């Protein structure tokens, strides 16, 4: 049994490829661990209740709301944030596509949109198919990421375009 | 959140014992429901017992040919499982209509079934709520908001009318799922149609589970595998929203008569609503327009709309008739 | 595609390097968390902070009994903890300052506040006993206008429309909640703030804390959306500054999402009666627009709801009026296109009803009632191309040949309809200053206390300067978002672009002149030119200045569920010169998307029992998601504008939301035959109408293949 008598715990996470050992209050969400303990402020807090998507990161290759996950419950997990784009060619392609399509305005939802899009592409790949993401599927699958500035149409165009670039195997 | 201790046991017995031994303990799946409620101070456990390392994350075939779904299978994995998609597509449709990918990717089957109502008064500890604390009052019924999608048209009591929000539970209700439960006194099986308790005058007692009872699996009988079935959900925006009304239906026809039909409604009652009156009125009949309408009305005659939610009755009627008609067409 | 006009701050935003106010809070652990009132009207009788003070990490509990005394400012919302009066539920009544957010939040729950509660009134109605006519509306507009004899002309008109429209309270809800980091140093206050106007914050905070204005510095490099909610300082800024003063350490304060429904401002609900009297060919004889809204008991905010009716259409007999009820609600404030947004929903719905009653095509109806002079004042418009927008839009949308009969379009289980509405917004300019410098090695720097809240102002201003200087954009550095830069008007009212570009252009011209005077040689110390536009702005000719547009919508309504989808939205706008096309398109589309959200999803309803909004999270206050937004196109007419400064730009951040909701509601009428006059247009509204109108709600055609028995 993995028991702690404490209200805090040792947490080991691999964040953007780097192993981080933290001592955290059990109440610490993954979002707060990333932002406050690791000073990775790219991931944003929009609502803190899993209703806006601004806190989206990838955990073990799946896109998640980091505000609803307890850091202590993620043993040895692999976390990718927007800052991890330096290591992930797909994220870089998505970033370039976002810029080319002006898929952002205030930018606050952007890190979450990017991580969510990466997660979407990973999901599509797992489901088979040629890896390209048609607009209708992108719209439905990205609906967990709100954008108050209304950059949706450009985000969808960017994700669709990036999916083609990635599917064509460009690094 | 209130501070809490955290444990991650590696056996069901230990998990159950851990919760049983501590009055303030709760089981933790992914946390998409519980952590949300803890931030609102609606739930304040002092010990969390994490169930996600108990190897309950498989989907297997049962001896009778049905499906056994471990309680910690992630919603997204359930929806993409090939057997689920082939034999119980209703389940996949229901799961995919709920929440968002980010929630589905971590939320467990067990957690989904045990999620709490979205009624805004339940979720606001600065306001009284009979579901949080029996007898404290229900402002939801007093407020008479012009649009009340959180209130039930079926099965409400004067104490509580908050609807159950799970889509998965509605699909499982239609499919006669069985819930495997392990508690301090052993393992038992509970039909999902008996899992949830209507509010009555004790709304906090919303399931038959004791505090230390843990859902370990969901069993689907082979009987409904591969029946024409579907899940329809109406919402107030195109996605990422709880339903205003939903319908799960599966039917079997012989020739041009309905031989067997399973029908459940969601987001319209404090529990997933098995529409048995409608089922009885449909069995043995031809699925033509007026028959379908009369059968649905046999169920909806029991509806008691509250202020701001009468539209749910129309939604249910329209959606159910259309869905049954479509399924009958597929079966032919 | 951006076509090379990539945002200056784009790379920082897509890499997560851009830091917003709350990001600066990380590492500065001291946090102020408010205690919020649980009554809507009354008095604080007692605050018990003993238990809270004993908690580990708590540095102070600020209450009305111990708070520093602030100087009085106009916005009573900012007078935190200065008296014991409760004006609305959710009002900040005390605050805990602690060394971590967790500690502060936990301790805030231990502060016990006892209230003497009075009966609250939170529901607006057209006959509310607290209704009164304010002396004037926002921006000094008169509350009522009239010309001719409306009553007589309306009664005698051959065709009449007399309907009431309602828009609910809506909340700005930018994705970044309000946040401030405050620190004091030797009597000087520095704020890292999420705001549309650093100079405004600077002025107000200086007044509150009795400081010299130049002893307050406000920095807002990146702002995560605003839409009016950050146009003036709010409680977070005051609380952070006050708490930092009390504990002698830097303090941060961020609103929770829930706070965004109570203390961040909102758009008042409106109840609007529109009366149109017309000839059978649709030409208006009489036009009246009467609007009712709420304000708080703390501060008067008079939404200029019927303002658009004053200049949109010609009609010899006219009347507009506004009445307000001061309710026990949070103070409403600006939200994208104040007044014009809710007002045009009503006016453009009424015009559509007139089109139906006269049988005139809705586009033609507006063309027939177009006017080249302001119908109330007789002023010339500085430029007006409503007609061109309507014609262009109709062409692009393939409007010609539309069957106007409702319920005439059906595709499978979808009822299909189209609708049109006009758009308008003010085109204003305000004085601003700017400085432009050149270094000896030919690098330029532009400074102005403008703000980029997502509009792309940073990028636009850099390109304006580069064009004026005759150099590539890459040679120009742009500095904004700091109150110590040359003072500038707030990023709001769609006047940022016109105001700031005027100052920047003037400074660039002055710099070029100075370089020319030196024979083209820049000294080693560089050269700086400064400009201010106060005199030029004051000397502007007397013109009516507005932007115009036309919006077209196609909707599909599910015959069973009445769920509404908008497969096509088109806006064509006339906004003067468009300085940065890709950024403009994003603003138009973004605002139209917000208009779609307004039409179909958004509503905050006051709860008569508790006095607050029943919706206070994003799961119940719906804004449009990706799936709600399909094809949204925007284009614009080339328009010459000579009365708003050298750029010829009119500002365009808000006009996109004006008219969208009416276009969609009009299309829903066309699809279903149901006229929804209360926003949002929801399936429930359509189902209710069908239940009333038709005994058998199933005669909508079959989705499936089962044989129908007669």
Coordinates of N, CA and C in Angstrom, one line a residue, chain A:
Chain A
X1 N 0.8 -1.2 0.0 CA 0.0 0.0 0.0 C 0.9 1.2 0.0
X2 N 0.4 2.2 -0.7 CA 1.2 3.4 -0.9 C 0.6 4.4 0.0
X3 N 0.9 4.4 1.3 CA 0.2 5.3 2.2 C 1.0 6.5 2.6
X4 N 0.4 7.6 2.9 CA 1.1 8.7 3.5 C 0.3 9.1 4.7
X5 N 1.0 9.3 5.8 CA 0.2 9.8 7.0 C 0.0 11.2 7.0
X6 N 0.6 11.9 6.0 CA 0.7 13.3 5.9 C -0.4 13.9 5.0
X7 N -0.5 15.3 5.1 CA -1.4 16.0 4.2 C -0.5 16.5 3.0
X8 N 0.7 16.1 3.0 CA 1.5 16.5 1.8 C 2.3 15.2 1.4
X9 N 2.9 15.2 0.2 CA 3.5 14.0 -0.3 C 4.7 14.4 -1.2
X10 N 5.5 13.4 -1.4 CA 6.6 13.5 -2.4 C 5.9 13.2 -3.8
X11 N 6.1 14.0 -4.7 CA 5.6 13.8 -6.1 C 6.7 13.9 -7.1
X12 N 6.7 12.9 -7.9 CA 7.7 12.8 -9.0 C 7.0 12.9 -10.3
X13 N 7.3 13.9 -11.1 CA 6.7 14.1 -12.4 C 7.8 14.3 -13.4
X14 N 7.6 13.8 -14.6 CA 8.5 14.1 -15.7 C 7.8 15.2 -16.5
X15 N 8.3 16.4 -16.5 CA 7.6 17.6 -17.1 C 8.5 18.0 -18.3
X16 N 7.9 17.9 -19.4 CA 8.7 18.3 -20.7 C 10.0 17.6 -20.7
X17 N 10.0 16.3 -20.3 CA 11.2 15.5 -20.4 C 12.2 15.6 -19.2
X18 N 11.9 16.5 -18.3 CA 12.8 16.7 -17.1 C 12.1 16.1 -15.9
X19 N 12.8 15.3 -15.2 CA 12.2 14.7 -13.9 C 12.3 15.8 -12.8
X20 N 11.1 16.0 -12.2 CA 11.0 17.0 -11.1 C 10.5 16.2 -9.9
X21 N 11.2 16.4 -8.8 CA 10.8 15.9 -7.5 C 10.3 17.0 -6.7
X22 N 9.1 16.9 -6.3 CA 8.5 18.0 -5.5 C 7.9 17.5 -4.2
X23 N 7.8 18.4 -3.3 CA 7.0 18.0 -2.0 C 5.8 19.0 -2.1
X24 N 4.6 18.4 -2.2 CA 3.4 19.2 -2.4 C 2.3 18.9 -1.4
X25 N 1.6 19.9 -1.0 CA 0.4 19.7 -0.2 C -0.5 18.8 -1.1
X26 N -1.2 17.8 -0.5 CA -2.0 16.9 -1.3 C -3.1 17.7 -2.1
X27 N -3.5 18.9 -1.7 CA -4.5 19.6 -2.4 C -4.0 20.2 -3.7
X28 N -2.7 20.2 -3.9 CA -2.2 20.9 -5.1 C -2.6 20.2 -6.3
X29 N -3.2 20.9 -7.2 CA -3.6 20.4 -8.5 C -2.4 20.3 -9.4
X30 N -2.4 19.6 -10.5 CA -1.3 19.6 -11.4 C -1.1 21.0 -11.9
X31 N -2.2 21.7 -12.1 CA -2.1 23.1 -12.7 C -1.2 23.9 -11.7
X32 N -1.6 23.9 -10.4 CA -0.9 24.7 -9.5 C 0.6 24.2 -9.3
X33 N 0.8 22.9 -9.4 CA 2.1 22.4 -9.3 C 3.0 23.0 -10.5
X34 N 2.4 23.0 -11.7 CA 3.1 23.4 -12.8 C 3.4 24.9 -12.7
X35 N 2.4 25.7 -12.4 CA 2.6 27.1 -12.4 C 3.4 27.6 -11.2
X36 N 3.0 27.1 -10.0 CA 3.6 27.7 -8.8 C 4.8 27.0 -8.3
X37 N 4.8 25.7 -8.3 CA 6.0 25.0 -7.9 C 7.1 25.0 -8.9
X38 N 6.7 24.8 -10.2 CA 7.7 24.7 -11.3 C 7.9 26.0 -12.1
X39 N 7.1 27.0 -11.8 CA 7.2 28.3 -12.4 C 6.9 28.2 -13.9
X40 N 6.2 27.2 -14.4 CA 5.9 27.1 -15.8 C 4.5 27.7 -16.0
X41 N 4.5 29.0 -16.2 CA 3.3 29.8 -16.3 C 2.6 29.8 -17.6
X42 N 3.1 29.0 -18.6 CA 2.4 29.0 -19.9 C 1.0 28.4 -19.8
X43 N 0.8 27.4 -18.9 CA -0.5 26.8 -18.7 C -1.3 27.8 -17.8
X44 N -2.5 28.1 -18.3 CA -3.3 29.1 -17.6 C -4.4 28.6 -16.7
X45 N -4.8 29.4 -15.8 CA -6.0 29.1 -15.0 C -7.1 30.0 -15.5
X46 N -8.2 29.4 -16.0 CA -9.3 30.2 -16.5 C -10.5 30.2 -15.7
X47 N -10.7 29.0 -15.0 CA -11.9 28.8 -14.2 C -11.6 27.9 -13.0
X48 N -10.6 27.1 -13.1 CA -10.2 26.2 -12.0 C -11.2 25.1 -11.7
X49 N -12.1 24.9 -12.6 CA -13.1 23.8 -12.4 C -13.4 23.0 -13.7
X50 N -12.4 22.9 -14.6 CA -12.6 22.0 -15.7 C -13.7 22.4 -16.7
X51 N -13.9 23.7 -16.8 CA -15.0 24.2 -17.7 C -14.5 25.1 -18.8
X52 N -13.2 25.4 -18.9 CA -12.8 26.3 -20.0 C -11.7 25.8 -20.8
X53 N -10.9 24.9 -20.3 CA -9.8 24.3 -21.2 C -8.5 25.1 -21.2
X54 N -8.4 26.2 -20.5 CA -7.2 27.0 -20.5 C -6.0 26.2 -19.9
X55 N -6.4 25.3 -19.0 CA -5.3 24.6 -18.3 C -4.9 23.2 -18.9
X56 N -5.3 23.0 -20.2 CA -5.1 21.8 -20.8 C -3.6 21.5 -21.0
X57 N -3.2 20.3 -20.6 CA -1.8 19.8 -20.8 C -2.0 18.4 -21.2
X58 N -0.8 17.7 -21.5 CA -0.9 16.3 -21.8 C -0.3 15.5 -20.7
X59 N -0.9 14.5 -20.2 CA -0.4 13.6 -19.2 C -0.4 12.2 -19.8
X60 N 0.8 11.6 -19.9 CA 1.0 10.3 -20.6 C 0.3 10.3 -21.9
X61 N 0.5 11.4 -22.7 CA 0.0 11.4 -24.1 C -1.4 11.8 -24.2
X62 N -2.2 12.0 -23.1 CA -3.6 12.3 -23.2 C -3.8 13.8 -22.8
X63 N -4.7 14.5 -23.5 CA -5.0 15.8 -23.0 C -6.0 15.8 -21.9
X64 N -5.7 16.6 -20.9 CA -6.4 16.6 -19.6 C -6.6 18.0 -19.1
X65 N -7.5 18.2 -18.2 CA -7.6 19.5 -17.5 C -6.7 19.4 -16.3
X66 N -5.6 20.1 -16.3 CA -4.7 20.0 -15.1 C -5.3 20.6 -13.9
X67 N -6.3 21.4 -14.0 CA -6.9 22.0 -12.7 C -7.7 21.0 -11.9
X68 N -8.1 19.8 -12.5 CA -8.9 18.9 -11.8 C -8.1 17.6 -11.4
X69 N -6.9 17.6 -11.7 CA -6.0 16.4 -11.4 C -5.2 16.8 -10.1
X70 N -5.2 15.9 -9.2 CA -4.3 16.1 -8.0 C -2.9 15.7 -8.4
X71 N -1.9 16.5 -8.1 CA -0.5 16.1 -8.5 C -0.1 14.9 -7.8
X72 N -0.6 14.7 -6.5 CA -0.1 13.6 -5.7 C -0.7 12.3 -6.3
X73 N -1.7 12.3 -7.2 CA -2.3 11.1 -7.8 C -1.7 10.8 -9.1
X74 N -0.6 11.4 -9.5 CA 0.0 11.2 -10.8 C 1.4 10.6 -10.7
X75 N 1.6 9.4 -10.2 CA 2.9 8.9 -10.0 C 3.7 8.7 -11.2
X76 N 4.9 9.4 -11.3 CA 5.8 9.2 -12.4 C 5.2 9.5 -13.7
X77 N 4.2 10.4 -13.8 CA 3.6 10.7 -15.0 C 4.4 11.6 -15.9
X78 N 4.2 11.5 -17.2 CA 4.8 12.2 -18.2 C 3.9 13.4 -18.6
X79 N 4.4 14.6 -18.3 CA 3.5 15.8 -18.5 C 4.1 16.6 -19.6
X80 N 3.3 17.0 -20.6 CA 3.8 17.9 -21.6 C 3.0 19.2 -21.5
X81 N 3.6 20.3 -21.4 CA 3.0 21.6 -21.4 C 3.4 22.4 -22.7
X82 N 2.8 23.5 -22.9 CA 3.2 24.3 -24.0 C 4.7 24.6 -24.1
X83 N 5.3 24.7 -22.9 CA 6.7 24.9 -22.9 C 7.5 23.7 -23.5
X84 N 6.8 22.6 -23.6 CA 7.5 21.4 -24.1 C 7.6 21.4 -25.6
X85 N 7.2 22.5 -26.3 CA 7.2 22.4 -27.7 C 8.6 22.3 -28.3
X86 N 9.6 22.8 -27.4 CA 11.0 22.7 -27.9 C 11.4 21.2 -28.2
X87 N 10.7 20.3 -27.5 CA 11.0 18.9 -27.7 C 10.1 18.2 -28.6
X88 N 9.0 18.8 -28.9 CA 8.0 18.1 -29.7 C 7.7 18.8 -31.0
X89 N 8.2 18.1 -32.1 CA 8.0 18.7 -33.4 C 6.6 19.0 -33.8
X90 N 5.7 18.2 -33.3 CA 4.3 18.4 -33.7 C 3.8 19.7 -33.0
X91 N 4.2 19.9 -31.8 CA 3.7 21.2 -31.1 C 4.3 22.4 -31.9
X92 N 5.5 22.2 -32.4 CA 6.1 23.4 -33.1 C 5.4 23.6 -34.4
X93 N 5.0 22.6 -35.0 CA 4.2 22.7 -36.3 C 2.8 23.4 -36.0
X94 N 2.2 23.0 -34.9 CA 1.0 23.6 -34.5 C 1.2 25.1 -34.1
X95 N 2.3 25.4 -33.4 CA 2.5 26.8 -33.1 C 2.7 27.6 -34.4
X96 N 3.4 27.1 -35.3 CA 3.6 27.8 -36.6 C 2.3 28.0 -37.3
X97 N 1.5 27.0 -37.3 CA 0.2 27.1 -38.0 C -0.7 28.1 -37.3
X98 N -0.7 28.2 -36.0 CA -1.5 29.2 -35.2 C -1.0 30.6 -35.6
X99 N 0.3 30.8 -35.8 CA 0.7 32.1 -36.2 C 0.3 32.4 -37.6
X100 N 0.5 31.4 -38.5 CA 0.1 31.7 -39.9 C -1.3 32.0 -40.1
X101 N -2.2 31.4 -39.3 CA -3.6 31.5 -39.5 C -4.2 32.5 -38.5
X102 N -3.4 33.3 -37.8 CA -3.9 34.2 -36.7 C -4.9 33.5 -35.9
X103 N -4.5 32.4 -35.3 CA -5.4 31.5 -34.5 C -5.4 31.9 -33.1
X104 N -5.2 33.2 -32.8 CA -5.1 33.7 -31.4 C -5.4 35.2 -31.4
X105 N -5.9 35.7 -30.3 CA -6.0 37.2 -30.2 C -5.4 37.6 -28.8
X106 N -6.1 37.4 -27.8 CA -5.4 37.8 -26.5 C -4.4 36.7 -26.1
X107 N -4.5 35.5 -26.6 CA -3.5 34.5 -26.3 C -3.7 33.7 -25.0
X108 N -4.7 34.0 -24.2 CA -4.8 33.4 -22.9 C -5.2 31.9 -23.1
X109 N -6.1 31.6 -24.0 CA -6.5 30.2 -24.2 C -5.5 29.4 -25.1
X110 N -4.5 30.1 -25.6 CA -3.7 29.5 -26.7 C -2.9 28.4 -26.2
X111 N -2.2 28.4 -25.1 CA -1.5 27.2 -24.7 C -2.4 26.0 -24.5
X112 N -3.5 26.2 -24.0 CA -4.5 25.1 -23.8 C -5.0 24.6 -25.2
X113 N -5.2 25.5 -26.1 CA -5.7 25.1 -27.4 C -4.6 24.3 -28.1
X114 N -3.3 24.7 -28.0 CA -2.2 24.0 -28.6 C -2.1 22.6 -28.0
X115 N -2.1 22.5 -26.7 CA -2.0 21.1 -26.1 C -3.2 20.3 -26.4
X116 N -4.3 20.9 -26.5 CA -5.5 20.1 -26.8 C -5.4 19.6 -28.2
X117 N -4.9 20.5 -29.1 CA -4.8 20.1 -30.5 C -3.8 19.0 -30.7
X118 N -2.7 19.0 -29.9 CA -1.8 17.9 -30.0 C -2.4 16.6 -29.5
X119 N -3.2 16.7 -28.4 CA -3.9 15.6 -27.9 C -4.8 15.0 -28.9
X120 N -5.5 15.9 -29.6 CA -6.5 15.5 -30.6 C -5.8 14.7 -31.7
X121 N -4.7 15.2 -32.2 CA -4.0 14.5 -33.3 C -3.5 13.2 -32.8
X122 N -3.1 13.1 -31.6 CA -2.7 11.8 -31.1 C -3.9 10.8 -31.0
X123 N -5.0 11.3 -30.6 CA -6.2 10.5 -30.5 C -6.6 10.0 -31.9
X124 N -6.6 10.9 -32.9 CA -7.0 10.6 -34.3 C -6.0 9.5 -34.8
X125 N -4.8 9.7 -34.5 CA -3.8 8.7 -35.0 C -4.1 7.3 -34.4
X126 N -4.5 7.3 -33.1 CA -4.8 6.0 -32.5 C -6.0 5.4 -33.0
X127 N -6.9 6.2 -33.6 CA -8.2 5.7 -34.1 C -8.0 5.2 -35.6
X128 N -6.8 5.3 -36.1 CA -6.6 4.9 -37.5 C -6.8 6.1 -38.4
X129 N -6.9 5.9 -39.7 CA -7.1 7.0 -40.6 C -5.8 7.6 -41.0
X130 N -5.8 8.6 -41.9 CA -4.6 9.1 -42.5 C -3.9 10.2 -41.7
X131 N -4.5 10.5 -40.5 CA -3.9 11.5 -39.6 C -4.3 12.9 -39.9
X132 N -5.0 13.2 -41.0 CA -5.5 14.5 -41.2 C -6.8 14.7 -40.5
X133 N -7.0 15.9 -40.0 CA -8.2 16.2 -39.2 C -9.1 17.1 -39.9
X134 N -10.3 16.6 -40.3 CA -11.3 17.4 -41.1 C -11.9 18.4 -40.1
X135 N -12.3 19.6 -40.6 CA -12.8 20.7 -39.8 C -13.9 20.3 -38.9
X136 N -14.9 19.6 -39.4 CA -16.0 19.2 -38.5 C -15.6 18.4 -37.3
X137 N -14.7 17.5 -37.5 CA -14.1 16.7 -36.4 C -13.3 17.5 -35.4
X138 N -12.6 18.5 -36.0 CA -11.8 19.3 -35.1 C -12.7 20.2 -34.2
X139 N -13.7 20.7 -34.8 CA -14.7 21.6 -34.1 C -15.3 20.8 -32.9
X140 N -15.8 19.6 -33.1 CA -16.4 18.9 -32.1 C -15.3 18.5 -31.0
X141 N -14.2 18.0 -31.5 CA -13.2 17.5 -30.6 C -12.4 18.6 -29.8
X142 N -12.5 19.8 -30.3 CA -11.8 20.9 -29.6 C -12.8 21.6 -28.7
X143 N -14.0 21.2 -28.6 CA -15.0 22.0 -27.8 C -14.8 22.1 -26.3
X144 N -13.8 21.3 -25.8 CA -13.5 21.5 -24.4 C -12.5 22.7 -24.2
X145 N -12.3 23.5 -25.2 CA -11.4 24.6 -25.1 C -12.1 25.9 -25.6
X146 N -12.5 26.7 -24.6 CA -13.3 27.9 -24.9 C -12.3 29.0 -25.4
X147 N -12.8 29.9 -26.3 CA -12.0 31.0 -26.7 C -13.0 32.2 -26.7
X148 N -12.9 33.1 -25.8 CA -13.8 34.2 -25.7 C -13.6 35.2 -26.7
X149 N -12.3 35.3 -27.2 CA -12.1 36.3 -28.3 C -12.7 35.8 -29.6
X150 N -13.1 34.6 -29.7 CA -13.7 34.1 -30.9 C -12.8 33.7 -32.0
X151 N -11.6 33.2 -31.7 CA -10.7 32.8 -32.8 C -10.9 31.4 -33.3
X152 N -12.1 30.9 -33.0 CA -12.4 29.5 -33.3 C -12.1 29.1 -34.8
X153 N -12.7 29.9 -35.7 CA -12.6 29.5 -37.1 C -11.1 29.5 -37.5
X154 N -10.3 30.4 -37.0 CA -8.9 30.4 -37.3 C -8.1 29.2 -36.7
X155 N -8.5 28.9 -35.4 CA -7.9 27.8 -34.7 C -8.2 26.5 -35.5
X156 N -9.4 26.3 -35.9 CA -9.8 25.1 -36.7 C -9.0 25.0 -38.0
X157 N -8.8 26.1 -38.6 CA -8.0 26.1 -39.9 C -6.6 25.8 -39.6
X158 N -6.1 26.3 -38.5 CA -4.7 26.1 -38.1 C -4.5 24.6 -37.8
X159 N -5.4 24.0 -37.0 CA -5.2 22.6 -36.6 C -5.4 21.7 -37.8
X160 N -6.3 22.0 -38.7 CA -6.5 21.2 -39.9 C -5.2 21.3 -40.8
X161 N -4.7 22.5 -40.9 CA -3.5 22.6 -41.8 C -2.3 21.9 -41.1
X162 N -2.2 22.1 -39.8 CA -1.1 21.4 -39.1 C -1.2 19.9 -39.2
X163 N -2.4 19.4 -39.2 CA -2.5 17.9 -39.2 C -2.0 17.4 -40.6
X164 N -2.3 18.2 -41.6 CA -1.8 17.8 -42.9 C -0.3 17.8 -43.0
X165 N 0.3 18.9 -42.4 CA 1.8 19.0 -42.4 C 2.4 17.8 -41.7
X166 N 1.8 17.5 -40.5 CA 2.3 16.4 -39.7 C 2.1 15.1 -40.4
X167 N 1.0 14.9 -41.0 CA 0.7 13.6 -41.7 C 1.6 13.4 -42.8
X168 N 2.0 14.5 -43.5 CA 3.0 14.4 -44.6 C 4.4 14.1 -44.1
X169 N 4.6 14.1 -42.8 CA 5.8 13.6 -42.2 C 6.9 14.7 -42.2
X170 N 6.5 15.9 -42.3 CA 7.5 17.0 -42.1 C 7.9 17.1 -40.7
X171 N 9.1 17.1 -40.3 CA 9.5 17.2 -38.9 C 9.2 18.5 -38.2

